[in-house]
mmCIF file with all atom_site columns, C-alpha atoms in Angstrom:
data_model
loop_
_atom_site.group_PDB
_atom_site.id
_atom_site.type_symbol
_atom_site.label_atom_id
_atom_site.label_alt_id
_atom_site.label_comp_id
_atom_site.label_asym_id
_atom_site.label_entity_id
_atom_site.label_seq_id
_atom_site.pdbx_PDB_ins_code
_atom_site.Cartn_x
_atom_site.Cartn_y
_atom_site.Cartn_z
_atom_site.occupancy
_atom_site.B_iso_or_equiv
_atom_site.pdbx_formal_charge
_atom_site.auth_seq_id
_atom_site.auth_comp_id
_atom_site.auth_asym_id
_atom_site.auth_atom_id
_atom_site.pdbx_PDB_model_num
ATOM 1   C CA . MET U 1 1   ? 14.683 -7.405  23.638 1.00 86.00 ? 409 MET U CA 1
ATOM 2   C CA . THR U 1 2   ? 16.346 -4.645  21.578 1.00 94.00 ? 410 THR U CA 1
ATOM 3   C CA . PRO U 1 3   ? 19.773 -5.639  19.846 1.00 95.00 ? 411 PRO U CA 1
ATOM 4   C CA . ARG U 1 4   ? 21.598 -3.574  22.399 1.00 96.00 ? 412 ARG U CA 1
ATOM 5   C CA . MET U 1 5   ? 20.051 -5.524  25.301 1.00 96.00 ? 413 MET U CA 1
ATOM 6   C CA . ARG U 1 6   ? 20.654 -8.848  23.550 1.00 96.00 ? 414 ARG U CA 1
ATOM 7   C CA . ALA U 1 7   ? 24.374 -8.030  23.158 1.00 97.00 ? 415 ALA U CA 1
ATOM 8   C CA . ILE U 1 8   ? 24.684 -7.202  26.939 1.00 97.00 ? 416 ILE U CA 1
ATOM 9   C CA . VAL U 1 9   ? 22.866 -10.428 28.017 1.00 97.00 ? 417 VAL U CA 1
ATOM 10  C CA . ASP U 1 10  ? 24.924 -12.637 25.618 1.00 96.00 ? 418 ASP U CA 1
ATOM 11  C CA . PHE U 1 11  ? 28.145 -11.367 27.281 1.00 97.00 ? 419 PHE U CA 1
ATOM 12  C CA . VAL U 1 12  ? 27.081 -12.700 30.645 1.00 96.00 ? 420 VAL U CA 1
ATOM 13  C CA . ASP U 1 13  ? 28.962 -15.986 31.301 1.00 86.00 ? 421 ASP U CA 1
ATOM 14  C CA . GLY U 1 14  ? 26.711 -18.137 33.428 1.00 88.00 ? 422 GLY U CA 1
ATOM 15  C CA . ALA U 1 15  ? 27.063 -16.069 36.765 1.00 90.00 ? 423 ALA U CA 1
ATOM 16  C CA . ASP U 1 16  ? 25.701 -17.507 39.845 1.00 95.00 ? 424 ASP U CA 1
ATOM 17  C CA . THR U 1 17  ? 24.696 -13.989 40.832 1.00 97.00 ? 425 THR U CA 1
ATOM 18  C CA . ALA U 1 18  ? 24.525 -10.886 38.628 1.00 98.00 ? 426 ALA U CA 1
ATOM 19  C CA . ALA U 1 19  ? 23.805 -7.147  39.432 1.00 98.00 ? 427 ALA U CA 1
ATOM 20  C CA . ASP U 1 20  ? 21.933 -5.038  37.072 1.00 98.00 ? 428 ASP U CA 1
ATOM 21  C CA . ILE U 1 21  ? 22.747 -1.328  38.032 1.00 98.00 ? 429 ILE U CA 1
ATOM 22  C CA . GLY U 1 22  ? 20.387 1.162   36.737 1.00 96.00 ? 430 GLY U CA 1
ATOM 23  C CA . CYS U 1 23  ? 17.843 -1.448  36.073 1.00 95.00 ? 431 CYS U CA 1
ATOM 24  C CA . ASP U 1 24  ? 15.134 0.677   35.031 1.00 91.00 ? 432 ASP U CA 1
ATOM 25  C CA . HIS U 1 25  ? 12.306 -1.390  33.355 1.00 92.00 ? 433 HIS U CA 1
ATOM 26  C CA . GLY U 1 26  ? 14.187 -4.677  34.474 1.00 95.00 ? 434 GLY U CA 1
ATOM 27  C CA . ARG U 1 27  ? 14.103 -6.356  31.080 1.00 95.00 ? 435 ARG U CA 1
ATOM 28  C CA . ILE U 1 28  ? 17.946 -7.128  31.259 1.00 97.00 ? 436 ILE U CA 1
ATOM 29  C CA . SER U 1 29  ? 17.308 -8.498  34.766 1.00 97.00 ? 437 SER U CA 1
ATOM 30  C CA . ALA U 1 30  ? 14.407 -10.618 33.522 1.00 96.00 ? 438 ALA U CA 1
ATOM 31  C CA . ALA U 1 31  ? 16.307 -11.857 30.343 1.00 96.00 ? 439 ALA U CA 1
ATOM 32  C CA . LEU U 1 32  ? 19.333 -12.890 32.572 1.00 97.00 ? 440 LEU U CA 1
ATOM 33  C CA . ILE U 1 33  ? 17.070 -15.396 34.463 1.00 97.00 ? 441 ILE U CA 1
ATOM 34  C CA . GLU U 1 34  ? 14.857 -16.469 31.471 1.00 95.00 ? 442 GLU U CA 1
ATOM 35  C CA . LYS U 1 35  ? 17.956 -17.281 29.340 1.00 95.00 ? 443 LYS U CA 1
ATOM 36  C CA . LYS U 1 36  ? 19.632 -18.905 32.125 1.00 95.00 ? 444 LYS U CA 1
ATOM 37  C CA . ARG U 1 37  ? 22.584 -16.482 31.946 1.00 96.00 ? 445 ARG U CA 1
ATOM 38  C CA . ALA U 1 38  ? 22.359 -16.001 35.870 1.00 97.00 ? 446 ALA U CA 1
ATOM 39  C CA . LYS U 1 39  ? 20.760 -18.057 38.762 1.00 96.00 ? 447 LYS U CA 1
ATOM 40  C CA . ARG U 1 40  ? 20.151 -14.872 40.848 1.00 97.00 ? 448 ARG U CA 1
ATOM 41  C CA . VAL U 1 41  ? 19.969 -11.273 39.990 1.00 98.00 ? 449 VAL U CA 1
ATOM 42  C CA . PHE U 1 42  ? 19.954 -8.065  42.063 1.00 98.00 ? 450 PHE U CA 1
ATOM 43  C CA . ALA U 1 43  ? 17.886 -5.514  40.083 1.00 97.00 ? 451 ALA U CA 1
ATOM 44  C CA . CYS U 1 44  ? 19.135 -2.202  41.373 1.00 97.00 ? 452 CYS U CA 1
ATOM 45  C CA . ASP U 1 45  ? 18.141 1.339   41.020 1.00 96.00 ? 453 ASP U CA 1
ATOM 46  C CA . ILE U 1 46  ? 18.353 4.594   42.915 1.00 93.00 ? 454 ILE U CA 1
ATOM 47  C CA . SER U 1 47  ? 14.846 4.879   44.156 1.00 89.00 ? 455 SER U CA 1
ATOM 48  C CA . GLU U 1 48  ? 11.679 3.016   45.037 1.00 91.00 ? 456 GLU U CA 1
ATOM 49  C CA . GLN U 1 49  ? 9.862  4.726   42.366 1.00 88.00 ? 457 GLN U CA 1
ATOM 50  C CA . SER U 1 50  ? 12.726 3.817   39.800 1.00 84.00 ? 458 SER U CA 1
ATOM 51  C CA . LEU U 1 51  ? 12.318 0.150   40.863 1.00 93.00 ? 459 LEU U CA 1
ATOM 52  C CA . GLN U 1 52  ? 8.682  -0.066  40.327 1.00 93.00 ? 460 GLN U CA 1
ATOM 53  C CA . LYS U 1 53  ? 8.828  -0.774  36.533 1.00 91.00 ? 461 LYS U CA 1
ATOM 54  C CA . ALA U 1 54  ? 11.365 -3.703  37.386 1.00 93.00 ? 462 ALA U CA 1
ATOM 55  C CA . LYS U 1 55  ? 8.839  -4.997  40.008 1.00 94.00 ? 463 LYS U CA 1
ATOM 56  C CA . ASN U 1 56  ? 6.081  -4.966  37.432 1.00 94.00 ? 464 ASN U CA 1
ATOM 57  C CA . ILE U 1 57  ? 7.864  -7.012  34.996 1.00 92.00 ? 465 ILE U CA 1
ATOM 58  C CA . ILE U 1 58  ? 8.891  -9.512  37.691 1.00 93.00 ? 466 ILE U CA 1
ATOM 59  C CA . ALA U 1 59  ? 5.445  -9.787  38.780 1.00 93.00 ? 467 ALA U CA 1
ATOM 60  C CA . GLY U 1 60  ? 3.919  -9.883  35.392 1.00 93.00 ? 468 GLY U CA 1
ATOM 61  C CA . ARG U 1 61  ? 6.150  -12.716 34.136 1.00 93.00 ? 469 ARG U CA 1
ATOM 62  C CA . ASN U 1 62  ? 6.080  -14.544 37.440 1.00 93.00 ? 470 ASN U CA 1
ATOM 63  C CA . ILE U 1 63  ? 9.934  -14.655 37.588 1.00 94.00 ? 471 ILE U CA 1
ATOM 64  C CA . THR U 1 64  ? 11.718 -15.949 40.532 1.00 94.00 ? 472 THR U CA 1
ATOM 65  C CA . GLY U 1 65  ? 15.338 -15.313 41.395 1.00 96.00 ? 473 GLY U CA 1
ATOM 66  C CA . ILE U 1 66  ? 15.390 -11.356 40.929 1.00 97.00 ? 474 ILE U CA 1
ATOM 67  C CA . THR U 1 67  ? 15.899 -9.115  44.114 1.00 96.00 ? 475 THR U CA 1
ATOM 68  C CA . PRO U 1 68  ? 15.050 -5.698  43.762 1.00 96.00 ? 476 PRO U CA 1
ATOM 69  C CA . LEU U 1 69  ? 17.382 -3.350  45.730 1.00 96.00 ? 477 LEU U CA 1
ATOM 70  C CA . ILE U 1 70  ? 17.430 0.466   46.095 1.00 96.00 ? 478 ILE U CA 1
ATOM 71  C CA . SER U 1 71  ? 20.985 1.277   45.509 1.00 95.00 ? 479 SER U CA 1
ATOM 72  C CA . ASP U 1 72  ? 22.963 4.284   44.610 1.00 95.00 ? 480 ASP U CA 1
ATOM 73  C CA . GLY U 1 73  ? 25.653 2.985   42.271 1.00 96.00 ? 481 GLY U CA 1
ATOM 74  C CA . LEU U 1 74  ? 27.222 -0.088  43.767 1.00 98.00 ? 482 LEU U CA 1
ATOM 75  C CA . GLY U 1 75  ? 26.497 0.788   47.322 1.00 96.00 ? 483 GLY U CA 1
ATOM 76  C CA . ALA U 1 76  ? 23.701 -1.911  48.121 1.00 96.00 ? 484 ALA U CA 1
ATOM 77  C CA . LEU U 1 77  ? 26.144 -4.705  46.838 1.00 97.00 ? 485 LEU U CA 1
ATOM 78  C CA . GLU U 1 78  ? 28.687 -3.996  49.594 1.00 93.00 ? 486 GLU U CA 1
ATOM 79  C CA . GLY U 1 79  ? 29.104 -7.401  51.480 1.00 92.00 ? 487 GLY U CA 1
ATOM 80  C CA . LYS U 1 80  ? 27.356 -9.294  48.875 1.00 95.00 ? 488 LYS U CA 1
ATOM 81  C CA . THR U 1 81  ? 28.971 -11.938 46.430 1.00 94.00 ? 489 THR U CA 1
ATOM 82  C CA . VAL U 1 82  ? 28.259 -10.891 42.804 1.00 98.00 ? 490 VAL U CA 1
ATOM 83  C CA . GLY U 1 83  ? 29.866 -12.481 39.894 1.00 97.00 ? 491 GLY U CA 1
ATOM 84  C CA . CYS U 1 84  ? 28.725 -10.127 37.206 1.00 98.00 ? 492 CYS U CA 1
ATOM 85  C CA . ILE U 1 85  ? 28.124 -6.529  37.479 1.00 98.00 ? 493 ILE U CA 1
ATOM 86  C CA . ILE U 1 86  ? 26.075 -4.946  34.464 1.00 98.00 ? 494 ILE U CA 1
ATOM 87  C CA . ILE U 1 87  ? 26.033 -1.252  34.124 1.00 98.00 ? 495 ILE U CA 1
ATOM 88  C CA . THR U 1 88  ? 24.226 0.052   31.025 1.00 96.00 ? 496 THR U CA 1
ATOM 89  C CA . GLY U 1 89  ? 21.821 2.783   29.593 1.00 93.00 ? 497 GLY U CA 1
ATOM 90  C CA . MET U 1 90  ? 23.881 5.607   30.911 1.00 96.00 ? 498 MET U CA 1
ATOM 91  C CA . GLY U 1 91  ? 26.768 7.815   29.772 1.00 97.00 ? 499 GLY U CA 1
ATOM 92  C CA . GLY U 1 92  ? 30.521 6.586   30.024 1.00 98.00 ? 500 GLY U CA 1
ATOM 93  C CA . LEU U 1 93  ? 31.372 9.256   32.612 1.00 98.00 ? 501 LEU U CA 1
ATOM 94  C CA . LEU U 1 94  ? 28.642 8.147   34.829 1.00 98.00 ? 502 LEU U CA 1
ATOM 95  C CA . ILE U 1 95  ? 29.566 4.601   34.550 1.00 98.00 ? 503 ILE U CA 1
ATOM 96  C CA . ARG U 1 96  ? 33.075 5.439   35.301 1.00 98.00 ? 504 ARG U CA 1
ATOM 97  C CA . ASP U 1 97  ? 32.040 7.443   38.455 1.00 98.00 ? 505 ASP U CA 1
ATOM 98  C CA . ILE U 1 98  ? 29.926 4.424   39.636 1.00 98.00 ? 506 ILE U CA 1
ATOM 99  C CA . LEU U 1 99  ? 32.848 2.165   39.214 1.00 98.00 ? 507 LEU U CA 1
ATOM 100 C CA . ALA U 1 100 ? 35.188 4.637   40.920 1.00 98.00 ? 508 ALA U CA 1
ATOM 101 C CA . ALA U 1 101 ? 32.845 5.181   43.932 1.00 98.00 ? 509 ALA U CA 1
ATOM 102 C CA . GLY U 1 102 ? 32.431 1.360   44.272 1.00 97.00 ? 510 GLY U CA 1
ATOM 103 C CA . ILE U 1 103 ? 35.838 0.150   43.227 1.00 97.00 ? 511 ILE U CA 1
ATOM 104 C CA . GLY U 1 104 ? 36.258 -2.360  45.989 1.00 97.00 ? 512 GLY U CA 1
ATOM 105 C CA . THR U 1 105 ? 33.112 -3.968  44.827 1.00 97.00 ? 513 THR U CA 1
ATOM 106 C CA . ALA U 1 106 ? 33.778 -3.763  41.355 1.00 98.00 ? 514 ALA U CA 1
ATOM 107 C CA . LYS U 1 107 ? 37.057 -5.559  41.652 1.00 97.00 ? 515 LYS U CA 1
ATOM 108 C CA . LYS U 1 108 ? 35.420 -8.645  43.675 1.00 97.00 ? 516 LYS U CA 1
ATOM 109 C CA . ALA U 1 109 ? 33.265 -9.287  40.495 1.00 97.00 ? 517 ALA U CA 1
ATOM 110 C CA . ASN U 1 110 ? 34.529 -11.690 37.822 1.00 97.00 ? 518 ASN U CA 1
ATOM 111 C CA . GLN U 1 111 ? 32.997 -9.685  35.083 1.00 97.00 ? 519 GLN U CA 1
ATOM 112 C CA . LEU U 1 112 ? 31.774 -6.229  34.255 1.00 98.00 ? 520 LEU U CA 1
ATOM 113 C CA . ILE U 1 113 ? 29.391 -5.741  31.404 1.00 98.00 ? 521 ILE U CA 1
ATOM 114 C CA . LEU U 1 114 ? 29.236 -1.971  30.515 1.00 98.00 ? 522 LEU U CA 1
ATOM 115 C CA . GLY U 1 115 ? 27.036 -0.387  27.936 1.00 98.00 ? 523 GLY U CA 1
ATOM 116 C CA . PRO U 1 116 ? 28.098 3.166   27.607 1.00 98.00 ? 524 PRO U CA 1
ATOM 117 C CA . GLN U 1 117 ? 26.304 5.796   25.686 1.00 96.00 ? 525 GLN U CA 1
ATOM 118 C CA . GLY U 1 118 ? 29.065 8.137   24.865 1.00 95.00 ? 526 GLY U CA 1
ATOM 119 C CA . ASN U 1 119 ? 32.593 8.785   26.263 1.00 97.00 ? 527 ASN U CA 1
ATOM 120 C CA . GLU U 1 120 ? 33.717 5.359   25.670 1.00 98.00 ? 528 GLU U CA 1
ATOM 121 C CA . TYR U 1 121 ? 37.227 6.650   25.447 1.00 98.00 ? 529 TYR U CA 1
ATOM 122 C CA . GLU U 1 122 ? 37.116 7.836   28.980 1.00 98.00 ? 530 GLU U CA 1
ATOM 123 C CA . LEU U 1 123 ? 35.456 4.745   30.394 1.00 98.00 ? 531 LEU U CA 1
ATOM 124 C CA . ARG U 1 124 ? 38.072 2.463   28.712 1.00 98.00 ? 532 ARG U CA 1
ATOM 125 C CA . THR U 1 125 ? 40.968 4.649   29.926 1.00 98.00 ? 533 THR U CA 1
ATOM 126 C CA . PHE U 1 126 ? 39.635 4.549   33.516 1.00 98.00 ? 534 PHE U CA 1
ATOM 127 C CA . LEU U 1 127 ? 39.473 0.813   33.246 1.00 98.00 ? 535 LEU U CA 1
ATOM 128 C CA . TYR U 1 128 ? 42.993 0.295   32.249 1.00 98.00 ? 536 TYR U CA 1
ATOM 129 C CA . ARG U 1 129 ? 44.373 2.760   34.816 1.00 97.00 ? 537 ARG U CA 1
ATOM 130 C CA . ASN U 1 130 ? 42.487 1.132   37.607 1.00 98.00 ? 538 ASN U CA 1
ATOM 131 C CA . GLY U 1 131 ? 43.073 -2.477  37.587 1.00 97.00 ? 539 GLY U CA 1
ATOM 132 C CA . PHE U 1 132 ? 40.849 -3.759  35.192 1.00 98.00 ? 540 PHE U CA 1
ATOM 133 C CA . THR U 1 133 ? 41.305 -5.142  31.559 1.00 98.00 ? 541 THR U CA 1
ATOM 134 C CA . ILE U 1 134 ? 39.039 -5.594  28.578 1.00 98.00 ? 542 ILE U CA 1
ATOM 135 C CA . LYS U 1 135 ? 38.187 -9.062  27.597 1.00 97.00 ? 543 LYS U CA 1
ATOM 136 C CA . ASP U 1 136 ? 35.937 -8.585  24.679 1.00 98.00 ? 544 ASP U CA 1
ATOM 137 C CA . GLU U 1 137 ? 33.642 -5.957  23.079 1.00 98.00 ? 545 GLU U CA 1
ATOM 138 C CA . SER U 1 138 ? 30.857 -5.907  20.439 1.00 97.00 ? 546 SER U CA 1
ATOM 139 C CA . ILE U 1 139 ? 29.470 -3.064  18.260 1.00 98.00 ? 547 ILE U CA 1
ATOM 140 C CA . VAL U 1 140 ? 25.488 -3.013  17.951 1.00 97.00 ? 548 VAL U CA 1
ATOM 141 C CA . LYS U 1 141 ? 23.308 -1.028  15.702 1.00 97.00 ? 549 LYS U CA 1
ATOM 142 C CA . ASP U 1 142 ? 20.016 -0.374  17.246 1.00 96.00 ? 550 ASP U CA 1
ATOM 143 C CA . ALA U 1 143 ? 17.231 1.835   16.014 1.00 94.00 ? 551 ALA U CA 1
ATOM 144 C CA . GLY U 1 144 ? 19.829 3.682   13.879 1.00 95.00 ? 552 GLY U CA 1
ATOM 145 C CA . HIS U 1 145 ? 22.317 4.272   16.452 1.00 96.00 ? 553 HIS U CA 1
ATOM 146 C CA . TYR U 1 146 ? 25.608 2.322   17.006 1.00 98.00 ? 554 TYR U CA 1
ATOM 147 C CA . TYR U 1 147 ? 26.456 1.134   20.669 1.00 98.00 ? 555 TYR U CA 1
ATOM 148 C CA . GLN U 1 148 ? 29.621 -0.254  21.980 1.00 98.00 ? 556 GLN U CA 1
ATOM 149 C CA . VAL U 1 149 ? 29.341 -3.024  24.749 1.00 98.00 ? 557 VAL U CA 1
ATOM 150 C CA . ILE U 1 150 ? 32.379 -3.736  26.866 1.00 98.00 ? 558 ILE U CA 1
ATOM 151 C CA . ALA U 1 151 ? 33.224 -6.897  28.738 1.00 98.00 ? 559 ALA U CA 1
ATOM 152 C CA . ALA U 1 152 ? 35.884 -6.293  31.394 1.00 98.00 ? 560 ALA U CA 1
ATOM 153 C CA . ALA U 1 153 ? 37.338 -8.068  34.400 1.00 98.00 ? 561 ALA U CA 1
ATOM 154 C CA . PRO U 1 154 ? 39.729 -7.218  37.275 1.00 97.00 ? 562 PRO U CA 1
ATOM 155 C CA . GLY U 1 155 ? 43.299 -7.761  36.009 1.00 97.00 ? 563 GLY U CA 1
ATOM 156 C CA . GLU U 1 156 ? 46.327 -5.944  34.584 1.00 93.00 ? 564 GLU U CA 1
ATOM 157 C CA . GLY U 1 157 ? 47.274 -5.384  30.999 1.00 91.00 ? 565 GLY U CA 1
ATOM 158 C CA . PRO U 1 158 ? 48.555 -2.766  28.722 1.00 93.00 ? 566 PRO U CA 1
ATOM 159 C CA . PRO U 1 159 ? 46.006 -0.468  27.066 1.00 95.00 ? 567 PRO U CA 1
ATOM 160 C CA . PRO U 1 160 ? 45.521 -0.711  23.340 1.00 95.00 ? 568 PRO U CA 1
ATOM 161 C CA . GLN U 1 161 ? 46.246 2.141   20.769 1.00 95.00 ? 569 GLN U CA 1
ATOM 162 C CA . GLU U 1 162 ? 44.243 5.320   21.054 1.00 96.00 ? 570 GLU U CA 1
ATOM 163 C CA . VAL U 1 163 ? 41.859 4.497   18.378 1.00 97.00 ? 571 VAL U CA 1
ATOM 164 C CA . TYR U 1 164 ? 40.834 1.276   20.090 1.00 98.00 ? 572 TYR U CA 1
ATOM 165 C CA . LEU U 1 165 ? 40.211 3.167   23.342 1.00 98.00 ? 573 LEU U CA 1
ATOM 166 C CA . HIS U 1 166 ? 37.657 5.232   21.429 1.00 97.00 ? 574 HIS U CA 1
ATOM 167 C CA . PHE U 1 167 ? 35.993 2.650   19.172 1.00 98.00 ? 575 PHE U CA 1
ATOM 168 C CA . GLY U 1 168 ? 36.817 -0.818  20.280 1.00 97.00 ? 576 GLY U CA 1
ATOM 169 C CA . TYR U 1 169 ? 39.556 -3.335  19.698 1.00 97.00 ? 577 TYR U CA 1
ATOM 170 C CA . TYR U 1 170 ? 37.924 -6.732  19.419 1.00 98.00 ? 578 TYR U CA 1
ATOM 171 C CA . PRO U 1 171 ? 35.468 -6.178  16.665 1.00 98.00 ? 579 PRO U CA 1
ATOM 172 C CA . ALA U 1 172 ? 38.150 -4.646  14.584 1.00 97.00 ? 580 ALA U CA 1
ATOM 173 C CA . MET U 1 173 ? 40.382 -7.590  15.091 1.00 97.00 ? 581 MET U CA 1
ATOM 174 C CA . ARG U 1 174 ? 37.578 -9.979  14.110 1.00 97.00 ? 582 ARG U CA 1
ATOM 175 C CA . ARG U 1 175 ? 36.961 -7.755  10.964 1.00 97.00 ? 583 ARG U CA 1
ATOM 176 C CA . GLU U 1 176 ? 33.090 -7.481  11.654 1.00 97.00 ? 584 GLU U CA 1
ATOM 177 C CA . PRO U 1 177 ? 31.337 -5.635  8.796  1.00 97.00 ? 585 PRO U CA 1
ATOM 178 C CA . LEU U 1 178 ? 29.296 -3.610  11.421 1.00 98.00 ? 586 LEU U CA 1
ATOM 179 C CA . GLN U 1 179 ? 32.705 -2.366  12.823 1.00 98.00 ? 587 GLN U CA 1
ATOM 180 C CA . LYS U 1 180 ? 33.786 -1.163  9.404  1.00 98.00 ? 588 LYS U CA 1
ATOM 181 C CA . GLU U 1 181 ? 30.405 0.696   8.931  1.00 98.00 ? 589 GLU U CA 1
ATOM 182 C CA . PHE U 1 182 ? 30.777 2.134   12.517 1.00 98.00 ? 590 PHE U CA 1
ATOM 183 C CA . LEU U 1 183 ? 34.233 3.408   11.779 1.00 98.00 ? 591 LEU U CA 1
ATOM 184 C CA . GLN U 1 184 ? 33.248 4.814   8.407  1.00 98.00 ? 592 GLN U CA 1
ATOM 185 C CA . ASN U 1 185 ? 30.446 6.798   10.091 1.00 97.00 ? 593 ASN U CA 1
ATOM 186 C CA . ARG U 1 186 ? 32.996 8.071   12.805 1.00 97.00 ? 594 ARG U CA 1
ATOM 187 C CA . LEU U 1 187 ? 35.386 9.054   9.995  1.00 97.00 ? 595 LEU U CA 1
ATOM 188 C CA . ARG U 1 188 ? 32.915 11.080  8.388  1.00 97.00 ? 596 ARG U CA 1
ATOM 189 C CA . GLU U 1 189 ? 32.038 12.775  11.665 1.00 95.00 ? 597 GLU U CA 1
ATOM 190 C CA . LEU U 1 190 ? 35.579 13.518  12.195 1.00 95.00 ? 598 LEU U CA 1
ATOM 191 C CA . GLU U 1 191 ? 36.099 15.033  8.668  1.00 94.00 ? 599 GLU U CA 1
ATOM 192 C CA . SER U 1 192 ? 33.156 17.165  9.216  1.00 92.00 ? 600 SER U CA 1
ATOM 193 C CA . ILE U 1 193 ? 34.333 18.433  12.747 1.00 90.00 ? 601 ILE U CA 1
ATOM 194 C CA . ILE U 1 194 ? 37.874 19.273  11.167 1.00 90.00 ? 602 ILE U CA 1
ATOM 195 C CA . SER U 1 195 ? 36.456 21.018  8.239  1.00 89.00 ? 603 SER U CA 1
ATOM 196 C CA . ARG U 1 196 ? 34.058 23.196  10.198 1.00 86.00 ? 604 ARG U CA 1
ATOM 197 C CA . ALA U 1 197 ? 36.366 24.183  13.013 1.00 80.00 ? 605 ALA U CA 1
ATOM 198 C CA . LYS U 1 198 ? 37.295 27.796  13.448 1.00 70.00 ? 606 LYS U CA 1
ATOM 199 C CA . GLN U 1 199 ? 40.955 28.807  13.658 1.00 66.00 ? 607 GLN U CA 1
ATOM 200 C CA . GLY U 1 200 ? 42.713 29.875  16.984 1.00 63.00 ? 608 GLY U CA 1
ATOM 201 C CA . LYS U 1 201 ? 45.267 28.544  19.221 1.00 57.00 ? 609 LYS U CA 1
ATOM 202 C CA . ASP U 1 202 ? 43.132 26.378  21.333 1.00 62.00 ? 610 ASP U CA 1
ATOM 203 C CA . THR U 1 203 ? 41.352 25.146  18.035 1.00 82.00 ? 611 THR U CA 1
ATOM 204 C CA . GLN U 1 204 ? 44.724 24.138  16.586 1.00 85.00 ? 612 GLN U CA 1
ATOM 205 C CA . GLU U 1 205 ? 45.472 21.883  19.609 1.00 85.00 ? 613 GLU U CA 1
ATOM 206 C CA . TYR U 1 206 ? 41.873 20.497  19.342 1.00 87.00 ? 614 TYR U CA 1
ATOM 207 C CA . LEU U 1 207 ? 42.154 19.850  15.706 1.00 90.00 ? 615 LEU U CA 1
ATOM 208 C CA . ALA U 1 208 ? 45.563 18.168  16.109 1.00 90.00 ? 616 ALA U CA 1
ATOM 209 C CA . VAL U 1 209 ? 43.909 15.610  18.354 1.00 91.00 ? 617 VAL U CA 1
ATOM 210 C CA . LYS U 1 210 ? 41.009 15.158  15.829 1.00 93.00 ? 618 LYS U CA 1
ATOM 211 C CA . ARG U 1 211 ? 43.282 14.738  12.921 1.00 94.00 ? 619 ARG U CA 1
ATOM 212 C CA . ARG U 1 212 ? 45.457 12.105  14.694 1.00 95.00 ? 620 ARG U CA 1
ATOM 213 C CA . LEU U 1 213 ? 42.256 10.238  15.539 1.00 96.00 ? 621 LEU U CA 1
ATOM 214 C CA . ARG U 1 214 ? 41.116 10.481  12.046 1.00 96.00 ? 622 ARG U CA 1
ATOM 215 C CA . ASP U 1 215 ? 44.380 9.094   10.661 1.00 97.00 ? 623 ASP U CA 1
ATOM 216 C CA . GLN U 1 216 ? 44.249 6.225   12.986 1.00 97.00 ? 624 GLN U CA 1
ATOM 217 C CA . VAL U 1 217 ? 40.587 5.459   11.989 1.00 97.00 ? 625 VAL U CA 1
ATOM 218 C CA . MET U 1 218 ? 41.874 5.414   8.294  1.00 97.00 ? 626 MET U CA 1
ATOM 219 C CA . GLU U 1 219 ? 44.600 3.071   9.053  1.00 96.00 ? 627 GLU U CA 1
ATOM 220 C CA . VAL U 1 220 ? 42.173 0.569   10.936 1.00 97.00 ? 628 VAL U CA 1
ATOM 221 C CA . LEU U 1 221 ? 39.754 0.744   7.961  1.00 97.00 ? 629 LEU U CA 1
ATOM 222 C CA . ARG U 1 222 ? 42.508 -0.156  5.518  1.00 96.00 ? 630 ARG U CA 1
ATOM 223 C CA . CYS U 1 223 ? 42.794 -3.467  7.341  1.00 94.00 ? 631 CYS U CA 1
ATOM 224 C CA . LEU U 1 224 ? 39.078 -4.172  7.432  1.00 92.00 ? 632 LEU U CA 1
#
């Protein structure tokens, strides 16, 4: 397993039944059973062709407890009892849209494990505005890229400061060295955006947002 996949699997807290949405090759589904993180897993993808890679790994490892399902988002889970829903390997906006379309199913789960590839701010904001709260997060470096993993659950709670909606709260509170490295990287990106931006009315509004976020990142870094 890659470090990103390991972080996702490690967040699953002994579910009776988990669902791996957009399961692709099925490695996460397989690991959940093999590492006893779940007793049963629905390995879900949008088409039979998409599911074939997961079926191959299930057969190749002779794994029991995994049920492949053709599912557009959370659609095939309707009426099923699922303790943990995992959605990873796609953009944060798509994850948000999948949750929005299946909000009733999502709110019946005890745990959501989300691995967005971009647009983390929009995803976290959606969670807090729609009856979910973030319970934990991790930052992972995999093949030279930084990935944020989010563990959420149904429940109400105030959202954290803007900078944490972008880059994660819990790794910063734990003062994890990788979170410091990640924020330093993002600070350099923000500085580059600000220095290269052209002038103009719309640009000034855009730059104001970037400068505010830069200042917040610098404030967090001073505490790490």
